[in-house]
XYZ file of C-alpha atoms in Angstrom:
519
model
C -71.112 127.688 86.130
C -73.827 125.870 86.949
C -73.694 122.395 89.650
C -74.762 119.495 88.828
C -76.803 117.416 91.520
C -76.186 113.552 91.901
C -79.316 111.707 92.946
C -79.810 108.066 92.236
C -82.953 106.163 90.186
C -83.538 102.500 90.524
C -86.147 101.051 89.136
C -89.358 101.600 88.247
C -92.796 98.836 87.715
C -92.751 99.462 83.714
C -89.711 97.153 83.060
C -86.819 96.272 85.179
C -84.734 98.289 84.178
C -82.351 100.439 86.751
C -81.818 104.063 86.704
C -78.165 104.176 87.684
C -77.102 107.088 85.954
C -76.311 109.755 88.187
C -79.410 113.095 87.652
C -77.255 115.610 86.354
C -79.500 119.209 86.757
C -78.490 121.853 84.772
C -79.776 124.480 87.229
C -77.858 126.330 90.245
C -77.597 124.135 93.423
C -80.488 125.653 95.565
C -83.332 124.527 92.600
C -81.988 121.053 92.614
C -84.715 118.753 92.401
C -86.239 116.679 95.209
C -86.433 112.979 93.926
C -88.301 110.243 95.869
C -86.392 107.290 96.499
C -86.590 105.359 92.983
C -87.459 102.184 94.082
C -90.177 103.311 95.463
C -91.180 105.019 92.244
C -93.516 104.028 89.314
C -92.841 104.952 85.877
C -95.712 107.385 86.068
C -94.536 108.884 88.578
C -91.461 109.709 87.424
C -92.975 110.945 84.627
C -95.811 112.769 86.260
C -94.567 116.213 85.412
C -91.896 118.107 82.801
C -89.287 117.447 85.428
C -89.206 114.399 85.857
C -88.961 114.065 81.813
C -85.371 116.426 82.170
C -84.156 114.481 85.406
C -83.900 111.034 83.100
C -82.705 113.194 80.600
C -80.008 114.654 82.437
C -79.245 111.652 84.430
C -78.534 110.004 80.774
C -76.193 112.936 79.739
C -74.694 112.327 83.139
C -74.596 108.505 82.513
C -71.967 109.229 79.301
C -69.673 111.675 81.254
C -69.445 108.575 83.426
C -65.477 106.844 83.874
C -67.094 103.673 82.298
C -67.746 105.573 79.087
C -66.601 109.576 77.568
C -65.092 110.723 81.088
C -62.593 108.241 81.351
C -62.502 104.713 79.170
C -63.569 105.811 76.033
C -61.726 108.797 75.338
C -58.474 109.159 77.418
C -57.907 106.060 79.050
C -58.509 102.497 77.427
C -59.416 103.065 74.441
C -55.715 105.117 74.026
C -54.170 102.507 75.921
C -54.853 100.070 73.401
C -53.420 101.770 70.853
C -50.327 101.135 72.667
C -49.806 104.724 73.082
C -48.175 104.911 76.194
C -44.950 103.026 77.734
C -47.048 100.936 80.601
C -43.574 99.017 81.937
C -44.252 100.431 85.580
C -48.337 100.887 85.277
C -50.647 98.800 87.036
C -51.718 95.784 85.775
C -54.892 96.581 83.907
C -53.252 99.214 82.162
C -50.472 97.147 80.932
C -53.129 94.350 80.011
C -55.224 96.996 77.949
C -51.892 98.115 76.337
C -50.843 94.470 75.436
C -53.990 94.030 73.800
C -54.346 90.927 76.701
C -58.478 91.854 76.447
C -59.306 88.420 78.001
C -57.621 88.835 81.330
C -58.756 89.113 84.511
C -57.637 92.971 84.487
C -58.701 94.389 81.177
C -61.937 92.464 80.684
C -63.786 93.886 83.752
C -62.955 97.442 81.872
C -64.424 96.349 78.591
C -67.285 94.474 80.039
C -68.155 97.741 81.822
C -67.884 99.632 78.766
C -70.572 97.460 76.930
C -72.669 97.589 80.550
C -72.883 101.365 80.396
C -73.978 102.152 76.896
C -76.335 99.347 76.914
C -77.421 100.487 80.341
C -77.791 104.087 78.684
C -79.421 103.155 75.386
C -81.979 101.367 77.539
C -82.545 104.326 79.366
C -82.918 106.490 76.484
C -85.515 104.424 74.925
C -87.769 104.422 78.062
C -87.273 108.196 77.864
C -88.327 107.972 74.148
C -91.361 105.647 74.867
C -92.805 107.756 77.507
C -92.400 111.354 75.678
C -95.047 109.273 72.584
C -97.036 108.411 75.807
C -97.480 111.869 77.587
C -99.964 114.409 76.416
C -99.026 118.207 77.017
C -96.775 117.759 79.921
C -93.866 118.621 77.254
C -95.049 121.275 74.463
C -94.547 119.685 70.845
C -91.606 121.275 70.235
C -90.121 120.198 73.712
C -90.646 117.027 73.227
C -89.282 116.426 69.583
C -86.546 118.346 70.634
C -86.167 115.632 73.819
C -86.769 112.668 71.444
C -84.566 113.769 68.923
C -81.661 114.699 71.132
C -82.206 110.534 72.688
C -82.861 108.614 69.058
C -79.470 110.599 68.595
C -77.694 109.124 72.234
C -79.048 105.708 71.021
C -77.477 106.159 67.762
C -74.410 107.581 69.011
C -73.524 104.862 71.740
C -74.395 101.850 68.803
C -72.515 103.295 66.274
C -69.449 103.499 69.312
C -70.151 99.991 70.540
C -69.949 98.720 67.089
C -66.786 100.943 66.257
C -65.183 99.521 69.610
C -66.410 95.914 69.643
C -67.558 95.275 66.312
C -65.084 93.389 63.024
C -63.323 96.404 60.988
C -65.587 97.330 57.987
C -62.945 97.112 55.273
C -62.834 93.134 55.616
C -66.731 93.498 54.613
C -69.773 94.632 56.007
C -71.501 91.871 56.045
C -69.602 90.627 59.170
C -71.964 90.052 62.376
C -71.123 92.979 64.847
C -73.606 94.155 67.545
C -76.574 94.017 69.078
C -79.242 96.879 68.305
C -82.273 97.656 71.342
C -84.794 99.845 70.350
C -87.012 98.231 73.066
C -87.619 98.703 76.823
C -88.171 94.517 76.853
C -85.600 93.177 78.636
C -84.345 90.259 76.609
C -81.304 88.995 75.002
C -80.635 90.322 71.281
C -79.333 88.890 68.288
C -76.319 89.935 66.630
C -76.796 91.852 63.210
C -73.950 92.869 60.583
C -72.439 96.070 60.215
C -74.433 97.273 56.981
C -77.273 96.390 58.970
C -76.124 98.508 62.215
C -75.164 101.318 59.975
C -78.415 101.052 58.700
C -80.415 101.177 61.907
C -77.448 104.110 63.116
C -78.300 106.525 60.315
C -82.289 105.732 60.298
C -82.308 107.178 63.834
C -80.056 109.859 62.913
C -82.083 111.190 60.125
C -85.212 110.922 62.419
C -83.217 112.922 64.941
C -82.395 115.379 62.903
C -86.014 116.509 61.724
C -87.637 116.146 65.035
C -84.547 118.706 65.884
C -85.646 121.180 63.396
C -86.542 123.406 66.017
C -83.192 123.020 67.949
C -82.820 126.385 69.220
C -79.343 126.167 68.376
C -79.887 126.692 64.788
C -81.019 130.296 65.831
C -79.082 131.467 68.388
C -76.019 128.971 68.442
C -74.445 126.995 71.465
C -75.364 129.486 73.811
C -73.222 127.992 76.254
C -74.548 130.684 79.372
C -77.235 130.582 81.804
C -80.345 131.507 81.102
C -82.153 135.273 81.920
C -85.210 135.478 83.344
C -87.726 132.426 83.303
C -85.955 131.015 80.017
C -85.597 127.414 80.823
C -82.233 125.380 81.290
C -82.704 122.839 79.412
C -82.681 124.731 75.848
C -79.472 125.945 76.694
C -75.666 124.693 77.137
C -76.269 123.206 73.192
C -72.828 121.790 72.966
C -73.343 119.517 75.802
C -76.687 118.079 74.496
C -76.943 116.097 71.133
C -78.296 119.040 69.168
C -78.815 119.677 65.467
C -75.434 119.568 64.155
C -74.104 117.050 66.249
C -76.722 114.646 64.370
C -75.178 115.893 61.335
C -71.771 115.114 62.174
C -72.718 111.626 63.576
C -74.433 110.764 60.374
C -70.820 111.862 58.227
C -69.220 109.349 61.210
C -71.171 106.548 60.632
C -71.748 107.060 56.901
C -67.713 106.458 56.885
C -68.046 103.399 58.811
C -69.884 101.470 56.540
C -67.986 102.712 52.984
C -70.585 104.685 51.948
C -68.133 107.514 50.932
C -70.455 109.452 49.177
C -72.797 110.358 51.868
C -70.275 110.939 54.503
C -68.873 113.737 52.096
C -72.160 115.206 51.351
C -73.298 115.523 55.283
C -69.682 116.455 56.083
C -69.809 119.630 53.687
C -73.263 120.230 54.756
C -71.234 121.057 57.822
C -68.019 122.871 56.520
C -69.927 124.768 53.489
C -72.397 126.729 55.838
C -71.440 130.094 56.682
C -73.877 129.732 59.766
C -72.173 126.680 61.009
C -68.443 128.375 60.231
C -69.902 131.168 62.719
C -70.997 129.541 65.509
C -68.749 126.832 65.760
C -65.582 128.732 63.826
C -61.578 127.302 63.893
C -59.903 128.208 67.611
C -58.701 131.808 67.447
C -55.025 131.626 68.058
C -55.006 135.087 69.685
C -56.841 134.127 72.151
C -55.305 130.622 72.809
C -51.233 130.950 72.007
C -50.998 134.416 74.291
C -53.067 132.824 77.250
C -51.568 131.552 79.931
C -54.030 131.764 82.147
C -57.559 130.167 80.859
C -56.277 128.216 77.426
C -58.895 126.886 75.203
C -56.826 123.528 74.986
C -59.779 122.029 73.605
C -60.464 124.228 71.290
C -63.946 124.312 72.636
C -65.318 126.711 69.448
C -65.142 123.736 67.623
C -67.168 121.063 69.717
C -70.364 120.584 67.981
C -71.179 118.070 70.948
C -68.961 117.340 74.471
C -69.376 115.854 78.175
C -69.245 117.970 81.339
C -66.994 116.159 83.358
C -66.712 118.040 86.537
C -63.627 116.358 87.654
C -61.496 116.919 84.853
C -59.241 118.705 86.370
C -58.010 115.330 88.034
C -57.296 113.689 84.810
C -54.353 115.619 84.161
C -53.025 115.447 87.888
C -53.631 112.047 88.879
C -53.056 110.836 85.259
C -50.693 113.171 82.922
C -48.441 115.845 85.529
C -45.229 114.621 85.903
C -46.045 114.520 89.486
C -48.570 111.952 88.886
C -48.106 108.263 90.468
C -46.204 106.293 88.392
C -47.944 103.087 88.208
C -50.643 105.024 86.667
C -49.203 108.025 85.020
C -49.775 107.712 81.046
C -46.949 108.762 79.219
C -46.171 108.285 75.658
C -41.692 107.517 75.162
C -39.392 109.943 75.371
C -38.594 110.708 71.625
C -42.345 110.630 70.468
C -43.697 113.842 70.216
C -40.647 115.819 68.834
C -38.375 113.065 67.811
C -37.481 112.685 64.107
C -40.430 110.230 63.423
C -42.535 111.148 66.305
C -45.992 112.853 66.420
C -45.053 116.221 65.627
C -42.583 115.266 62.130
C -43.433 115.897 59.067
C -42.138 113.065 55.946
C -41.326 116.728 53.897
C -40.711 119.489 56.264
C -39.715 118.148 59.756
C -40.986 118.824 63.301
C -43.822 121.262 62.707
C -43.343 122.938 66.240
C -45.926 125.958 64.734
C -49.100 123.171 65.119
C -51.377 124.597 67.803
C -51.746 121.018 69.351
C -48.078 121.177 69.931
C -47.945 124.643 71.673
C -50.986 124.598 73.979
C -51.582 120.597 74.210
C -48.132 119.316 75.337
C -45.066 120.412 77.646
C -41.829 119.052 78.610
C -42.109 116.935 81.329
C -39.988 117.135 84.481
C -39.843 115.951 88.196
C -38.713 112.776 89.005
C -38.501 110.106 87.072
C -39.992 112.444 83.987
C -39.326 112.086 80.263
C -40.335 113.141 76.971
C -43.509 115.413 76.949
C -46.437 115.543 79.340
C -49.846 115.512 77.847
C -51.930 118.692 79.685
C -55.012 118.894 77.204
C -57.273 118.222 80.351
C -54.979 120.284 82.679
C -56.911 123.128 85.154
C -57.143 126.708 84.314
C -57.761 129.561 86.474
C -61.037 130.655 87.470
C -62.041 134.136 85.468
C -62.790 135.248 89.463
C -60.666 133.235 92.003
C -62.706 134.462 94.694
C -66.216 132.605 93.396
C -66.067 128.823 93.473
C -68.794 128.851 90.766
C -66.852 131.163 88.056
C -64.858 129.392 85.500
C -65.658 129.069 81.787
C -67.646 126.476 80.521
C -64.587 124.993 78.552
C -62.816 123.828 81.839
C -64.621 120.954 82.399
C -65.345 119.872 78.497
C -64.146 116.646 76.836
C -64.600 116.884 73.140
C -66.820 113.897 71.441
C -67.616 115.655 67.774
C -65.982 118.000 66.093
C -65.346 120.594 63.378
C -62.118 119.423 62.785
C -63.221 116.017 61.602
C -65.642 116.885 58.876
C -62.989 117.791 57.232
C -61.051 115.104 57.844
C -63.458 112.991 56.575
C -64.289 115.109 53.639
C -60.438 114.004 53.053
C -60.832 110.568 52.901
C -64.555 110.398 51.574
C -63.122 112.268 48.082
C -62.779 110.344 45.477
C -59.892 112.289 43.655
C -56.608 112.230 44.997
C -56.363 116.268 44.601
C -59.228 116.692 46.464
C -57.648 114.543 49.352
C -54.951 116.834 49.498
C -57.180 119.768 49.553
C -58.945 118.654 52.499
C -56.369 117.510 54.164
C -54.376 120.973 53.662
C -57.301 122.787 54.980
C -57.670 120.973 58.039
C -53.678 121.395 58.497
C -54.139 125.362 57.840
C -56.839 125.541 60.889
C -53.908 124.246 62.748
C -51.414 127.018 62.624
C -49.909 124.788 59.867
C -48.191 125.592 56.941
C -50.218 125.577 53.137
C -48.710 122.930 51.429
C -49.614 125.227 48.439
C -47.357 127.833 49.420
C -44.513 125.802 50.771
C -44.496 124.212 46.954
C -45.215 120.575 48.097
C -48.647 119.579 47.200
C -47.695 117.761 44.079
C -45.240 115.569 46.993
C -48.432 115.044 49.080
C -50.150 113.987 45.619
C -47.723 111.609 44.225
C -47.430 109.818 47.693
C -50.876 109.187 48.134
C -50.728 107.590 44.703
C -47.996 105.333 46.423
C -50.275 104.250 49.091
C -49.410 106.614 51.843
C -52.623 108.768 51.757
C -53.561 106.858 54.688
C -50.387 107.400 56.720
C -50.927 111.427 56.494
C -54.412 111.245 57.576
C -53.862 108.886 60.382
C -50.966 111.699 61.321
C -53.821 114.419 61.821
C -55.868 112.264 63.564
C -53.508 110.966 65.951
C -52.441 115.015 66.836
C -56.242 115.984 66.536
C -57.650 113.268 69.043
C -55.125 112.334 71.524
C -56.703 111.730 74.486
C -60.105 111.690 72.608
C -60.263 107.891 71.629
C -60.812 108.997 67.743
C -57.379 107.379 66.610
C -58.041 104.021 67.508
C -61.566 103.711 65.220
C -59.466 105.319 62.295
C -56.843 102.445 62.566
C -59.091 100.279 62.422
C -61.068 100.510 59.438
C -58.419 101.623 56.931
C -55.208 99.495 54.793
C -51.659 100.600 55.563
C -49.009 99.400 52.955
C -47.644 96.079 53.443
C -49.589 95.807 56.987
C -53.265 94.790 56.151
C -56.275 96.451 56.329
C -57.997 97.375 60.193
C -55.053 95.943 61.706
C -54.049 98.834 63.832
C -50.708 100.266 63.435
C -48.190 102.788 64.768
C -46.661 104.194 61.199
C -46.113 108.041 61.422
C -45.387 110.359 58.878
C -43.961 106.703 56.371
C -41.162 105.986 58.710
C -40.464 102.319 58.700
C -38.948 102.482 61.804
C -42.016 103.579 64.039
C -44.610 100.561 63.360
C -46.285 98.920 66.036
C -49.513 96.896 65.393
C -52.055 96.379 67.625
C -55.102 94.499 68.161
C -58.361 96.346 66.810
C -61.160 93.880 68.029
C -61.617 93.095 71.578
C -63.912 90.539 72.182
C -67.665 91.302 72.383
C -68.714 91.176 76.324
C -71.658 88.986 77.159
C -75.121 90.344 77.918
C -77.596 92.435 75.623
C -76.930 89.582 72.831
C -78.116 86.065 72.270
């Protein structure tokens, strides 16, 4: 696998703007490149040459993998914790602030305020990238440079459409609301707040011109190609699944779509997904002979399925220092003892019961034990052997991978963007069946499923599939809160699995906007 170099930027005469994302070179470790010391760099010479165009590019890519954003906060750690998805008694204290929903603290406001700093930090850093690839003349080849500026209109997009998911009012009390700021400058100056329809607005417009300056994404050809590169082919075409490539965009534009009500088009770009036999191919359902049987290198991520993830080389130490029984307690995260295969827990079904057979369940939690250990352990992130023990660079490409889009939620959305309520079920069954689960169809029980949603419960089985689909993945929380649960209010946040009364626990969906990048 290949190693990725840390150098640092700082900043350059165009604007003051600071480099601090870490260069992340997707080449072996004796081509790494040799980078002056930033600060005593100009913008054009940074940009004086191709490589300097893929060392920004990579340091960005490098910038989201970051513990501030997709490696750590916005995935596993905060963004779960507020949920209140883990018991936190013993945890320190800006854990248990972040799980009390206390987001003006002196603990759990440095977290969020670094959240904001990050993407800001990154978007900023992606439009300088974007600026100079209009300003350079044959340093990139045309299609290497709409292929660069589509894959950073996309990062921009992505990291808005997250700030304003995170920090932003819940869409179903209007769109209309003032949310976030946009930058699609280098300037450094404060920016004014705009609504959500407006955000969505400015979210999808760089989507769609991602996706045709991506027309020539090589992975429409030749798929992820997640493997090094023969002969003289260059790096930076390859590893698709951990760039924002051509069907990423796609997926991001069914995401936001959804997040501003506009059902109808995050259907239509979610089936663009699901009905093309291409896509089905290259990205197709986990194979659950090759995952179930493996003890050795599990795909616990079901990796075939990531249409876009981070490289997060020290994943492994999520799952030790966070997860493992074994891990501290003050910080281990830990969900109670009954929730996972307890009669209302994450695994139960309102009509069949624990539904052990769910390929989340098998390969994504174990029993916990040790000292002091309850319940189930979470091991999604947890090491896997090396394919050759004996070479420090051999492991596959999956071991270090934390989802950010996937497969598995076009369909999900598909489910909620349908209009009729058979047509919920339908998706909804599907996405179950790509889980090991039973068809409702054939267990006789899809006219249950039907005449439940009509009571107002449709929500309550989707927000099951997401909650098994994206533990440790920070999807949950944005579902919460933008939809109604019965009798709880709409983007309220709630605990309410599989319509037992007994399991609901609301939670706060709106931490307060940080200061800085808004007037």
């Amino acid at each position: 696998m290949k190693q990725y170099i840390n150098k640092n930027f700082g900043r350059t005469s165009l604007c003051v703007l600071s480099f601090l994302c870490a260069i992340c070179v997707f080449t072996s470790c004796d081509d790494y490149l040799d980078v002056t010391p930033s600060d005593k760099q100009t913008a054009a010479q940074v940009f004086a040459n191709k490589a300097g165009f893929y060392t920004v590019a990579n340091g960005i890519y490098d910038g989201l993998a970051s513990d501030a954003l997709y490696g750590k906060q916005m995935t596993w750690e905060a963004v779960d914790l507020m949920t209140k998805s883990y018991k936190t008694g013993n945890s320190i204290q800006y854990m248990k602030s972040l799980a009390a929903n206390s987001y003006t603290d002196s603990y759990a406001s440095p977290v969020l305020a670094n959240i904001w700093t990050k993407a800001y930090e990154l978007i900023m850093n992606a439009n300088l990238l974007i600026e100079q690839i209009d300003k350079q003349h044959g340093m990139l080849t045309a299609t290497e440079a709409d292929i660069l500026k589509g894959e950073m209109l996309a990062v921009r997009a992505f990291l808005h459409l997250d700030m304003l998911r995170m920090f932003g009012p819940s869409p179903a009390l209007g769109i209309d609301q003032l949310a976030i700021p946009y930058n699609e400058s280098t300037d450094v100056f404060a920016h004014d707040l705009i609504s959500i329809e407006e955000a969505g607005k400015k979210i999808i417009s760089d989507l769609d011109a991602a996706e045709q300056l991506l027309q020539q994404d090589p992975i429409i050809e030749n798929g992820p190609m997640m493997s090094e590169p023969a002969g003289d082919e260059s790096v930076q075409l390859r590893y698709r699944q951990y760039r924002m490539n051509y069907y990423a965009v796609i997926a991001l534009k069914a995401r936001a779509y959804l997040w501003v009500n506009d059902l109808a088009n995050a259907k239509a770009q979610a089936l663009r997904l699901i009905n093309d036999s291409k896509v089905q191919q290259m990205f197709p359902a986990v194979d659950p002979n090759k995952l179930l049987a493996n003890t050795s290198n599990p795909d616990r991520v079901f990796s075939s399925e990531v249409l876009m993830g981070i490289y997060d080389k020290d994943r492994n130490q999520v799952y030790t220092d966070y997860f493992a029984s074994t891990a501290a307690r003050t910080q281990r995260l830990q969900p109670r003892s009954d929730y996972i295969t307890g009669q209302y827990g994450l695994f139960a079904n309102l009509f069949i019961g624990v539904e052990s057979n769910d390929y989340r369940y098998q390969t994504q939690w174990e029993a916990a034990s040790g000292t002091g250990a309850e319940g189930h352990s979470f091991i999604k992130y947890k090491a896997i052997d090396q394919p050759d023990p004996n070479d420090e660079d051999s492991e596959y490409y999956y071991a270090k991978m934390i989802p950010l889009v996937k497969m598995q939620e076009m369909y999900l959305i598909a489910c909620e963007s349908s209009e009729d309520v058979n047509d919920k079920v339908y998706w909804l069954n599907q996405a179950r069946i790509r889980r090991g689960l039973y068809d409702l169809d054939m267990l006789g029980i899809t006219a249950y499923y039907t005449m439940y949603w009509g009571y107002g419960y449709g929500n309550i089985f989707v927000s099951n599939e997401y909650r098994r689909e994206f533990w440790g993945e920070g999807q949950w929380f944005y579902f919460a809160k933008r939809v109604d649960i019965v009798g709880y209010g709409v983007g309220a946040g709630y605990y309410y699995d599989n319509g037992a009364d007994m399991d609901v626990a609301q939670f706060d969906v709106k931490p307060p906007l940080p200061t800085g990048e808004m007037k």
